[in-house]
């Protein structure tokens, strides 16, 4: 489970983020349907039709392998930010 913690002077919030949600997000992001939909919207709104950015295809198996490897490294800090005003953001596996 990934944990996101945000601390400010006014409030503290901790959001648990299960790996199954991450796996479902990977399935959605790597779907051909969504990639095609986004690429069509980008092409429709591009000013220069000859030079349009295309989102490349993502390999679902490789992304899921990354998530399964992250499960083996519990407690590792991914993000640790402290601002001058005292705000802290911490993301841990």
CSV table of N, CA and C in Angstrom, one decimal:
chain,number,residue,atom,x,y,z
A,1,UNK,N,0.8,-1.2,0.0
A,1,UNK,CA,0.0,0.0,0.0
A,1,UNK,C,0.9,1.2,0.0
A,2,UNK,N,0.6,2.1,-0.9
A,2,UNK,CA,1.3,3.4,-1.0
A,2,UNK,C,0.6,4.4,0.0
A,3,UNK,N,1.3,5.2,0.7
A,3,UNK,CA,0.7,6.2,1.6
A,3,UNK,C,1.2,7.6,1.2
A,4,UNK,N,0.2,8.5,1.1
A,4,UNK,CA,0.5,9.9,0.8
A,4,UNK,C,0.1,10.7,2.0
A,5,UNK,N,1.0,11.5,2.6
A,5,UNK,CA,0.8,12.3,3.7
A,5,UNK,C,1.0,13.7,3.4
A,6,UNK,N,0.1,14.6,3.8
A,6,UNK,CA,0.2,16.0,3.6
A,6,UNK,C,0.0,16.7,4.9
A,7,UNK,N,1.0,17.5,5.3
A,7,UNK,CA,0.9,18.2,6.6
A,7,UNK,C,1.1,19.7,6.4
A,8,UNK,N,0.1,20.4,6.9
A,8,UNK,CA,0.2,21.9,6.9
A,8,UNK,C,0.0,22.4,8.3
A,9,UNK,N,0.0,23.7,8.4
A,9,UNK,CA,-0.3,24.3,9.7
A,9,UNK,C,-1.7,24.1,10.1
A,10,UNK,N,-2.6,24.0,9.2
A,10,UNK,CA,-4.1,24.0,9.5
A,10,UNK,C,-4.6,22.5,9.5
A,11,UNK,N,-4.0,21.6,8.8
A,11,UNK,CA,-4.5,20.2,8.8
A,11,UNK,C,-3.4,19.2,8.4
A,12,UNK,N,-3.7,18.0,8.8
A,12,UNK,CA,-2.9,16.9,8.4
A,12,UNK,C,-3.8,15.8,7.7
A,13,UNK,N,-3.4,15.3,6.6
A,13,UNK,CA,-4.2,14.3,5.9
A,13,UNK,C,-3.3,13.1,5.5
A,14,UNK,N,-3.8,11.9,5.6
A,14,UNK,CA,-3.1,10.7,5.2
A,14,UNK,C,-4.0,9.9,4.3
A,15,UNK,N,-3.5,9.6,3.1
A,15,UNK,CA,-4.4,8.9,2.1
A,15,UNK,C,-3.7,7.6,1.8
A,16,UNK,N,-4.3,6.5,2.2
A,16,UNK,CA,-3.8,5.2,1.8
A,16,UNK,C,-4.2,4.9,0.3
A,17,UNK,N,-3.2,4.4,-0.4
A,17,UNK,CA,-3.4,4.1,-1.8
A,17,UNK,C,-3.1,2.7,-2.2
A,18,UNK,N,-4.1,1.8,-2.2
A,18,UNK,CA,-3.8,0.3,-2.4
A,18,UNK,C,-3.2,0.1,-3.8
A,19,UNK,N,-2.4,-0.9,-3.9
A,19,UNK,CA,-1.7,-1.3,-5.2
A,19,UNK,C,-2.8,-1.7,-6.2
A,20,UNK,N,-3.9,-2.2,-5.8
A,20,UNK,CA,-4.9,-2.6,-6.8
A,20,UNK,C,-5.5,-1.4,-7.5
A,21,UNK,N,-5.6,-0.3,-6.9
A,21,UNK,CA,-6.0,1.0,-7.5
A,21,UNK,C,-4.9,1.4,-8.6
A,22,UNK,N,-3.7,1.2,-8.2
A,22,UNK,CA,-2.6,1.5,-9.1
A,22,UNK,C,-2.7,0.6,-10.4
A,23,UNK,N,-2.9,-0.7,-10.1
A,23,UNK,CA,-3.0,-1.7,-11.2
A,23,UNK,C,-4.2,-1.3,-12.1
A,24,UNK,N,-5.3,-1.0,-11.5
A,24,UNK,CA,-6.5,-0.6,-12.4
A,24,UNK,C,-6.2,0.7,-13.2
A,25,UNK,N,-5.5,1.6,-12.6
A,25,UNK,CA,-5.1,2.8,-13.3
A,25,UNK,C,-4.2,2.5,-14.5
A,26,UNK,N,-3.3,1.6,-14.3
A,26,UNK,CA,-2.4,1.2,-15.4
A,26,UNK,C,-3.1,0.5,-16.5
A,27,UNK,N,-4.1,-0.3,-16.1
A,27,UNK,CA,-5.0,-0.9,-17.2
A,27,UNK,C,-5.7,0.1,-18.0
A,28,UNK,N,-6.2,1.2,-17.3
A,28,UNK,CA,-6.9,2.2,-18.0
A,28,UNK,C,-6.0,3.1,-18.9
A,29,UNK,N,-4.9,3.5,-18.3
A,29,UNK,CA,-4.0,4.4,-19.0
A,29,UNK,C,-3.4,3.7,-20.2
A,30,UNK,N,-3.1,2.4,-20.1
A,30,UNK,CA,-2.5,1.6,-21.2
A,30,UNK,C,-3.5,1.1,-22.3
A,31,UNK,N,-4.7,1.4,-22.1
A,31,UNK,CA,-5.8,0.9,-23.0
A,31,UNK,C,-5.7,1.6,-24.4
A,32,UNK,N,-5.9,0.8,-25.4
A,32,UNK,CA,-5.8,1.4,-26.8
A,32,UNK,C,-6.9,2.4,-27.0
A,33,UNK,N,-8.1,2.1,-26.4
A,33,UNK,CA,-9.2,3.0,-26.5
A,33,UNK,C,-8.9,4.4,-26.0
A,34,UNK,N,-8.4,4.5,-24.8
A,34,UNK,CA,-8.0,5.8,-24.2
A,34,UNK,C,-6.9,6.5,-25.0
A,35,UNK,N,-5.9,5.8,-25.4
A,35,UNK,CA,-4.8,6.4,-26.1
A,35,UNK,C,-5.3,6.9,-27.5
A,36,UNK,N,-6.2,6.2,-28.1
A,36,UNK,CA,-6.7,6.7,-29.4
A,36,UNK,C,-7.6,7.9,-29.2
A,37,UNK,N,-8.4,7.9,-28.1
A,37,UNK,CA,-9.3,9.1,-27.8
A,37,UNK,C,-8.4,10.3,-27.5
A,38,UNK,N,-7.4,10.2,-26.7
A,38,UNK,CA,-6.5,11.3,-26.4
A,38,UNK,C,-5.8,11.8,-27.7
A,39,UNK,N,-5.2,10.9,-28.5
A,39,UNK,CA,-4.5,11.3,-29.7
A,39,UNK,C,-5.5,12.0,-30.7
A,40,UNK,N,-6.7,11.6,-30.8
A,40,UNK,CA,-7.7,12.2,-31.7
A,40,UNK,C,-8.0,13.7,-31.2
A,41,UNK,N,-8.1,13.8,-29.9
A,41,UNK,CA,-8.4,15.2,-29.3
A,41,UNK,C,-7.2,16.1,-29.5
A,42,UNK,N,-6.0,15.6,-29.4
A,42,UNK,CA,-4.8,16.4,-29.6
A,42,UNK,C,-4.7,16.8,-31.0
A,43,UNK,N,-5.0,15.9,-31.9
A,43,UNK,CA,-4.9,16.2,-33.4
A,43,UNK,C,-6.0,17.2,-33.8
A,44,UNK,N,-7.2,17.1,-33.2
A,44,UNK,CA,-8.3,18.0,-33.5
A,44,UNK,C,-8.0,19.5,-33.1
A,45,UNK,N,-7.3,19.6,-31.9
A,45,UNK,CA,-7.0,20.9,-31.4
A,45,UNK,C,-5.7,21.5,-31.7
A,46,UNK,N,-4.9,20.8,-32.5
A,46,UNK,CA,-3.6,21.2,-32.9
A,46,UNK,C,-3.7,22.4,-33.9
A,47,UNK,N,-2.9,23.4,-33.7
A,47,UNK,CA,-2.9,24.5,-34.7
A,47,UNK,C,-2.1,24.1,-35.9
A,48,UNK,N,-1.0,23.4,-35.7
A,48,UNK,CA,-0.1,23.0,-36.8
A,48,UNK,C,-0.4,21.5,-37.1
A,49,UNK,N,-1.3,21.2,-38.1
A,49,UNK,CA,-1.7,19.8,-38.3
A,49,UNK,C,-0.6,18.9,-38.8
A,50,UNK,N,0.5,19.5,-39.3
A,50,UNK,CA,1.6,18.7,-39.9
A,50,UNK,C,2.5,18.2,-38.8
A,51,UNK,N,2.5,18.9,-37.6
A,51,UNK,CA,3.4,18.5,-36.5
A,51,UNK,C,2.6,18.3,-35.3
A,52,UNK,N,2.0,17.1,-35.1
A,52,UNK,CA,1.1,16.8,-34.0
A,52,UNK,C,1.8,15.8,-33.1
A,53,UNK,N,1.8,16.0,-31.8
A,53,UNK,CA,2.3,15.1,-30.8
A,53,UNK,C,1.4,13.9,-30.7
A,54,UNK,N,2.0,12.7,-30.7
A,54,UNK,CA,1.2,11.5,-30.6
A,54,UNK,C,1.7,10.8,-29.3
A,55,UNK,N,0.8,10.4,-28.4
A,55,UNK,CA,1.1,9.6,-27.2
A,55,UNK,C,1.5,8.2,-27.6
A,56,UNK,N,2.7,7.8,-27.2
A,56,UNK,CA,3.1,6.4,-27.6
A,56,UNK,C,2.3,5.3,-26.9
A,57,UNK,N,2.4,4.1,-27.4
A,57,UNK,CA,1.7,3.0,-26.7
A,57,UNK,C,2.5,2.6,-25.5
A,58,UNK,N,1.8,2.3,-24.4
A,58,UNK,CA,2.4,1.9,-23.2
A,58,UNK,C,2.3,0.4,-23.0
A,59,UNK,N,3.3,-0.3,-22.6
A,59,UNK,CA,3.3,-1.7,-22.4
A,59,UNK,C,2.7,-2.0,-21.0
A,60,UNK,N,1.5,-2.6,-20.9
A,60,UNK,CA,0.9,-2.9,-19.7
A,60,UNK,C,1.7,-3.9,-18.8
A,61,UNK,N,2.3,-4.9,-19.5
A,61,UNK,CA,3.0,-5.9,-18.7
A,61,UNK,C,4.2,-5.3,-18.0
A,62,UNK,N,4.9,-4.4,-18.7
A,62,UNK,CA,6.1,-3.8,-18.1
A,62,UNK,C,5.7,-2.9,-16.9
A,63,UNK,N,4.6,-2.1,-17.0
A,63,UNK,CA,4.1,-1.3,-15.9
A,63,UNK,C,3.7,-2.1,-14.8
A,64,UNK,N,3.0,-3.2,-15.0
A,64,UNK,CA,2.6,-4.1,-13.9
A,64,UNK,C,3.8,-4.8,-13.2
A,65,UNK,N,4.9,-5.0,-14.0
A,65,UNK,CA,6.1,-5.6,-13.4
A,65,UNK,C,6.7,-4.6,-12.5
A,66,UNK,N,6.7,-3.3,-12.8
A,66,UNK,CA,7.2,-2.2,-12.0
A,66,UNK,C,6.4,-2.2,-10.7
A,67,UNK,N,5.1,-2.2,-10.8
A,67,UNK,CA,4.3,-2.2,-9.5
A,67,UNK,C,4.6,-3.4,-8.7
A,68,UNK,N,4.7,-4.6,-9.3
A,68,UNK,CA,5.0,-5.8,-8.4
A,68,UNK,C,6.4,-5.7,-7.8
A,69,UNK,N,7.3,-5.0,-8.5
A,69,UNK,CA,8.6,-4.8,-7.9
A,69,UNK,C,8.6,-3.8,-6.7
A,70,UNK,N,7.7,-2.8,-6.9
A,70,UNK,CA,7.5,-1.8,-5.8
A,70,UNK,C,7.0,-2.4,-4.5
A,71,UNK,N,6.2,-3.5,-4.7
A,71,UNK,CA,5.7,-4.2,-3.5
A,71,UNK,C,6.8,-4.8,-2.6
A,72,UNK,N,7.9,-5.1,-3.3
A,72,UNK,CA,9.0,-5.7,-2.5
A,72,UNK,C,9.8,-4.7,-1.7
A,73,UNK,N,9.6,-3.4,-1.9
A,73,UNK,CA,10.4,-2.4,-1.3
A,73,UNK,C,9.5,-1.5,-0.4
A,74,UNK,N,8.8,-2.1,0.5
A,74,UNK,CA,7.9,-1.4,1.4
A,74,UNK,C,8.7,-0.5,2.3
A,75,UNK,N,8.1,0.7,2.6
A,75,UNK,CA,8.8,1.7,3.5
A,75,UNK,C,9.7,2.7,2.8
A,76,UNK,N,9.9,2.4,1.5
A,76,UNK,CA,10.8,3.3,0.7
A,76,UNK,C,10.1,4.6,0.5
A,77,UNK,N,10.8,5.7,0.7
A,77,UNK,CA,10.2,7.1,0.4
A,77,UNK,C,10.4,7.5,-1.0
A,78,UNK,N,9.3,7.8,-1.7
A,78,UNK,CA,9.4,8.2,-3.1
A,78,UNK,C,9.5,9.7,-3.2
A,79,UNK,N,8.7,10.4,-2.4
A,79,UNK,CA,8.7,11.9,-2.4
A,79,UNK,C,8.7,12.4,-1.0
A,80,UNK,N,9.6,13.3,-0.7
A,80,UNK,CA,9.7,14.0,0.6
A,80,UNK,C,10.0,15.4,0.4
A,81,UNK,N,9.0,16.2,0.5
A,81,UNK,CA,9.1,17.7,0.2
A,81,UNK,C,8.7,18.5,1.4
A,82,UNK,N,9.6,19.4,1.8
A,82,UNK,CA,9.3,20.4,2.9
A,82,UNK,C,9.4,21.8,2.3
A,83,UNK,N,8.3,22.5,2.4
A,83,UNK,CA,8.4,23.9,1.9
A,83,UNK,C,8.7,24.8,3.1
A,84,UNK,N,9.1,26.1,2.7
A,84,UNK,CA,9.5,27.1,3.7
A,84,UNK,C,8.3,27.4,4.7
A,85,UNK,N,7.1,27.3,4.2
A,85,UNK,CA,6.0,27.6,5.1
A,85,UNK,C,5.6,26.5,6.0
A,86,UNK,N,6.3,25.4,6.0
A,86,UNK,CA,6.0,24.3,6.9
A,86,UNK,C,5.2,23.2,6.3
A,87,UNK,N,4.8,23.3,5.1
A,87,UNK,CA,4.0,22.3,4.4
A,87,UNK,C,4.9,21.1,4.1
A,88,UNK,N,4.5,19.9,4.4
A,88,UNK,CA,5.2,18.7,4.1
A,88,UNK,C,4.4,17.7,3.3
A,89,UNK,N,5.0,17.1,2.2
A,89,UNK,CA,4.4,16.1,1.4
A,89,UNK,C,5.3,14.9,1.4
A,90,UNK,N,4.7,13.8,1.8
A,90,UNK,CA,5.5,12.5,1.9
A,90,UNK,C,4.7,11.4,1.2
A,91,UNK,N,5.4,10.7,0.3
A,91,UNK,CA,4.9,9.5,-0.4
A,91,UNK,C,5.8,8.4,-0.1
A,92,UNK,N,5.2,7.3,0.6
A,92,UNK,CA,6.0,6.1,0.9
A,92,UNK,C,5.3,4.9,0.4
A,93,UNK,N,6.1,3.9,0.1
A,93,UNK,CA,5.5,2.6,-0.3
A,93,UNK,C,5.1,1.8,0.9
